[in-house]
PDB file of C-alpha atoms in Angstrom:
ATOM      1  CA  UNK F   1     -87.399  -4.930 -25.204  1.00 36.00           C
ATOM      2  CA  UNK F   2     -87.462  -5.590 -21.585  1.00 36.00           C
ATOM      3  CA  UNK F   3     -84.580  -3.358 -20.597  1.00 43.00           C
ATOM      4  CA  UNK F   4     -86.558  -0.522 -22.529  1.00 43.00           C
ATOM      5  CA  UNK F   5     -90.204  -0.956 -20.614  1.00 40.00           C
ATOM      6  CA  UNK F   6     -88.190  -1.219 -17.724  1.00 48.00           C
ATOM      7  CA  UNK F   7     -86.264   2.265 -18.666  1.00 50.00           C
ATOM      8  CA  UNK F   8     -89.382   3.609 -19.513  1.00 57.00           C
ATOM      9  CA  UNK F   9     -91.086   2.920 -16.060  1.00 74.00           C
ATOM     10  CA  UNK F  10     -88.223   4.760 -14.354  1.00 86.00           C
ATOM     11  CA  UNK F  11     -88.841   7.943 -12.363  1.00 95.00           C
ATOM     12  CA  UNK F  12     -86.234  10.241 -13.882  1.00 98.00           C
ATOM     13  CA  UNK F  13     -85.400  13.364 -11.207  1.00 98.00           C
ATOM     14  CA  UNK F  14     -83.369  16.372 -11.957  1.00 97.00           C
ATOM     15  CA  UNK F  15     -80.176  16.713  -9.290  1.00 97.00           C
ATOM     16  CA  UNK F  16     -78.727  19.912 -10.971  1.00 98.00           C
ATOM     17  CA  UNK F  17     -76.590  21.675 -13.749  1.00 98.00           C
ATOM     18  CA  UNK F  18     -73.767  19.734 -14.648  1.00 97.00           C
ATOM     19  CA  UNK F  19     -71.155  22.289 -14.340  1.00 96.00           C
ATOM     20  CA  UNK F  20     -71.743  21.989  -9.827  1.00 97.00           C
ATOM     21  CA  UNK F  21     -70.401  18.692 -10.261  1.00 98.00           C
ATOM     22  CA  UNK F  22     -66.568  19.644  -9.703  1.00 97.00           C
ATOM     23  CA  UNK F  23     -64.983  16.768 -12.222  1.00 97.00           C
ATOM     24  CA  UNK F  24     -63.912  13.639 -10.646  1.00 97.00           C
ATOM     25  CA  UNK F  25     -66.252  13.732  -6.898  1.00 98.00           C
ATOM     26  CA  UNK F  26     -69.510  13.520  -6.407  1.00 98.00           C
ATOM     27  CA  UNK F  27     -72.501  14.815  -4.825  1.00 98.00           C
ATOM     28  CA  UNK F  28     -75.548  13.474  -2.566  1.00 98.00           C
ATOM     29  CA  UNK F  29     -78.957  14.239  -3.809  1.00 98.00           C
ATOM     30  CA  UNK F  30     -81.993  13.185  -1.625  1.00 97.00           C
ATOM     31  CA  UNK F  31     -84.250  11.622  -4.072  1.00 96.00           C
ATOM     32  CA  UNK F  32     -87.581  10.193  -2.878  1.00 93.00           C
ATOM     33  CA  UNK F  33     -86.689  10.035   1.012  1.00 95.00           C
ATOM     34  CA  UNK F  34     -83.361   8.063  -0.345  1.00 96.00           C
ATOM     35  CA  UNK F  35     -79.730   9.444  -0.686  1.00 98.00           C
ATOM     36  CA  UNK F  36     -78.328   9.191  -3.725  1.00 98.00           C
ATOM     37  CA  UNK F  37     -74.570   9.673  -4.394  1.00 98.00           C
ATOM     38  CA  UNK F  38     -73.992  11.158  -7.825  1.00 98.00           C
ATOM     39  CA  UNK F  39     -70.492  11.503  -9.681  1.00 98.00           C
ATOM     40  CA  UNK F  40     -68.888  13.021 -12.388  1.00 98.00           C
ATOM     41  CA  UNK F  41     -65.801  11.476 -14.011  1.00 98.00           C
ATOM     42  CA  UNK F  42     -63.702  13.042 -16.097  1.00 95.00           C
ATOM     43  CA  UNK F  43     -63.540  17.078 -17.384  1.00 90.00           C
ATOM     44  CA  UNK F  44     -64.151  17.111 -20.826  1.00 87.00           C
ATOM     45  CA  UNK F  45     -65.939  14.240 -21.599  1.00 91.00           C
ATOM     46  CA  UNK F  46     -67.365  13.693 -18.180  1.00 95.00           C
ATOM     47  CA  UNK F  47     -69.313  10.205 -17.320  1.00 97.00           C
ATOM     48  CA  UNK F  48     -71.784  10.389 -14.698  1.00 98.00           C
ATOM     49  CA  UNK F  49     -72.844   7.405 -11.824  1.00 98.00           C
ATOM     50  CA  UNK F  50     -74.987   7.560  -9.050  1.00 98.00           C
ATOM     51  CA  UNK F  51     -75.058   4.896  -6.563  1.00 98.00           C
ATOM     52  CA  UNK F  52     -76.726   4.389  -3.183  1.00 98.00           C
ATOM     53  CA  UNK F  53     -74.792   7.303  -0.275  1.00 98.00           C
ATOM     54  CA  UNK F  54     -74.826   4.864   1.968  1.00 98.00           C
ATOM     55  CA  UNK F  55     -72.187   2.721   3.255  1.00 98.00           C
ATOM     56  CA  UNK F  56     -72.964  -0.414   4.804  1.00 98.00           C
ATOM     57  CA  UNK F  57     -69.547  -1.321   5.869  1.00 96.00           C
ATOM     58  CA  UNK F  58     -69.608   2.023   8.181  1.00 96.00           C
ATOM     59  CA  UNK F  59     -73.305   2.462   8.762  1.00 97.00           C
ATOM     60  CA  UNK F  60     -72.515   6.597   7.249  1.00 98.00           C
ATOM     61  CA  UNK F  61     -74.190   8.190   4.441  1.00 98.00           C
ATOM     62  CA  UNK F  62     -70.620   9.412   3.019  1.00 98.00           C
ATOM     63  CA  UNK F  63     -70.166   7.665   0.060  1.00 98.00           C
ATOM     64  CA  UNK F  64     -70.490  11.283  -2.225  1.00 98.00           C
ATOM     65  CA  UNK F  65     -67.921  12.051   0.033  1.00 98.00           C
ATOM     66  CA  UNK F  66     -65.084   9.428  -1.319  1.00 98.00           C
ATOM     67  CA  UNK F  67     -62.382   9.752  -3.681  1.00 98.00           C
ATOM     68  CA  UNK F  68     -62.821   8.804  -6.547  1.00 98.00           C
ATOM     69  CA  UNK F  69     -60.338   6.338  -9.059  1.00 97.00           C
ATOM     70  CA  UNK F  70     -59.921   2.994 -10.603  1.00 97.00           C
ATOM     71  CA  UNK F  71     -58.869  -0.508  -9.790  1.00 97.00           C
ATOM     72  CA  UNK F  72     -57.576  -1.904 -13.550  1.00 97.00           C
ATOM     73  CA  UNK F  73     -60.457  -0.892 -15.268  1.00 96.00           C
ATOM     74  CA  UNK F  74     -63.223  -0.022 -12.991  1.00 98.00           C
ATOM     75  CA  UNK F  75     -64.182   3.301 -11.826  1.00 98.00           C
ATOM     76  CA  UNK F  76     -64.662   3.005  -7.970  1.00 98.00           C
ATOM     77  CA  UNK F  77     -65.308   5.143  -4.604  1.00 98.00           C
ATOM     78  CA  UNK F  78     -63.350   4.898  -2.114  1.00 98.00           C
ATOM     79  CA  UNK F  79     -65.216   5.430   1.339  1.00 98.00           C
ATOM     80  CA  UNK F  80     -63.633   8.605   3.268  1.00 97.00           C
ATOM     81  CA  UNK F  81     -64.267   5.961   6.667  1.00 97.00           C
ATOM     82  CA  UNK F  82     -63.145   2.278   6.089  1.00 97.00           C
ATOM     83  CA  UNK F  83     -61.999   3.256   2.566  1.00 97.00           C
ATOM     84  CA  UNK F  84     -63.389   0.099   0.876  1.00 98.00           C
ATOM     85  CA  UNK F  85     -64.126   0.565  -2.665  1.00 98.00           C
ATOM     86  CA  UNK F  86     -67.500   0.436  -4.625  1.00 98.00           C
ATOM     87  CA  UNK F  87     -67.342  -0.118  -8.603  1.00 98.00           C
ATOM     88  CA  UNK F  88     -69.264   3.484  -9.767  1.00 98.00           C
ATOM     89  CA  UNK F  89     -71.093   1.429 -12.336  1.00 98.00           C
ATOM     90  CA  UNK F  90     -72.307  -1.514 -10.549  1.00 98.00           C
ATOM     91  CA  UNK F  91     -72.515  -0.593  -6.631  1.00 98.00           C
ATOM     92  CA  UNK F  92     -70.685  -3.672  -6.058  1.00 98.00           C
ATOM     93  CA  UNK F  93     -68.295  -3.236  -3.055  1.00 98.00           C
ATOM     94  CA  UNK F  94     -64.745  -4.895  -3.871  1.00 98.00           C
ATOM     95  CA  UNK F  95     -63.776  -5.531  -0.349  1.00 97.00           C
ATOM     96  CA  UNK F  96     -66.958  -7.067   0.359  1.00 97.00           C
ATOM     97  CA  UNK F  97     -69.025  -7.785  -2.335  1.00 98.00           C
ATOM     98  CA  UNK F  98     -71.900  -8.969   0.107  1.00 98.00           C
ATOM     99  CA  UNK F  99     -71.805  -5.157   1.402  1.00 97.00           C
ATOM    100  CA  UNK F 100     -72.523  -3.599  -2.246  1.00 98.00           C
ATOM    101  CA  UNK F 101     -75.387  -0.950  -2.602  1.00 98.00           C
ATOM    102  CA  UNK F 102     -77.838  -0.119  -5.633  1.00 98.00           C
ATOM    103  CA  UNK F 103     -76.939   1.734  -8.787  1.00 98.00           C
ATOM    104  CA  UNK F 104     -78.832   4.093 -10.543  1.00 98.00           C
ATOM    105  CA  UNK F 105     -78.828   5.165 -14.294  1.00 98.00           C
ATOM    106  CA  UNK F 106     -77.627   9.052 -14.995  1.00 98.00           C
ATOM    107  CA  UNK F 107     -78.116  11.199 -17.873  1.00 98.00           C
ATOM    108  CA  UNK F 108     -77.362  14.705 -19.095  1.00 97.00           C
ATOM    109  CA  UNK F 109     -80.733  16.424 -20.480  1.00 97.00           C
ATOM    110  CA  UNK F 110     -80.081  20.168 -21.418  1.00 96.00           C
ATOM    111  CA  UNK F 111     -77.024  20.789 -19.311  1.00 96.00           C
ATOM    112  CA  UNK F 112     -78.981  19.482 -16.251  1.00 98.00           C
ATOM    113  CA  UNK F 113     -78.085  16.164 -14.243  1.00 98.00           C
ATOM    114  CA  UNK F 114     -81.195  13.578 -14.139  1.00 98.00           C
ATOM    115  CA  UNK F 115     -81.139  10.144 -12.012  1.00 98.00           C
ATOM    116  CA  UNK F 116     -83.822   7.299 -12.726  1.00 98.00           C
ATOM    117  CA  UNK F 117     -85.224   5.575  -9.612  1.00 94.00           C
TER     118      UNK F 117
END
């Protein structure tokens, strides 16, 4: 019940049609004076994540920028500057987990892309 008020409370905002995702990067989405990296995984069947743009390892907002892969089974970015990875689902930064950043949930509403801050 908690994790459902707390859903609930959740500012969702629209980032755009899901087809100007190209599959497997991402895009940065400004979303209440805060960057927001966004990524589609995947073609036909795509998952979506959306994780903080910044990196704190390089002190750059390029995180929507990174390629995008897995380590065993989790789905990470690698930053285009350091390349240190962060887990797409959790923010957590393998390299340096004390470096992670925030993670956001995604959803698909009509064809359109929607984060929840």
């Amino acid at each position: 019940m908690h994790r459902d008020l707390q859903a609930n409370q959740q500012q969702w905002n629209a980032i755009c049609p899901l087809d100007r995702i190209v599959p497997d990067t991402g895009v940065c989405a400004l979303l209440n004076g805060r960057q927001v990296a966004v990524f589609r995984v995947g073609n036909e069947t795509p998952s979506l994540f959306a994780i903080d743009n910044y990196d704190p390892n390089s002190q750059a907002a390029v995180l929507s920028r990174g390629l995008v892969g897995s380590i065993g089974e989790r789905i990470v970015v690698a930053s285009p500057i350091y390349k240190q990875h962060f887990d797409l689902r959790t923010g957590e930064c393998l390299e340096a987990p004390h470096n992670s950043v925030a993670s956001y949930p995604v959803r698909v509403e009509d064809g359109k892309v929607w984060v929840g801050l």
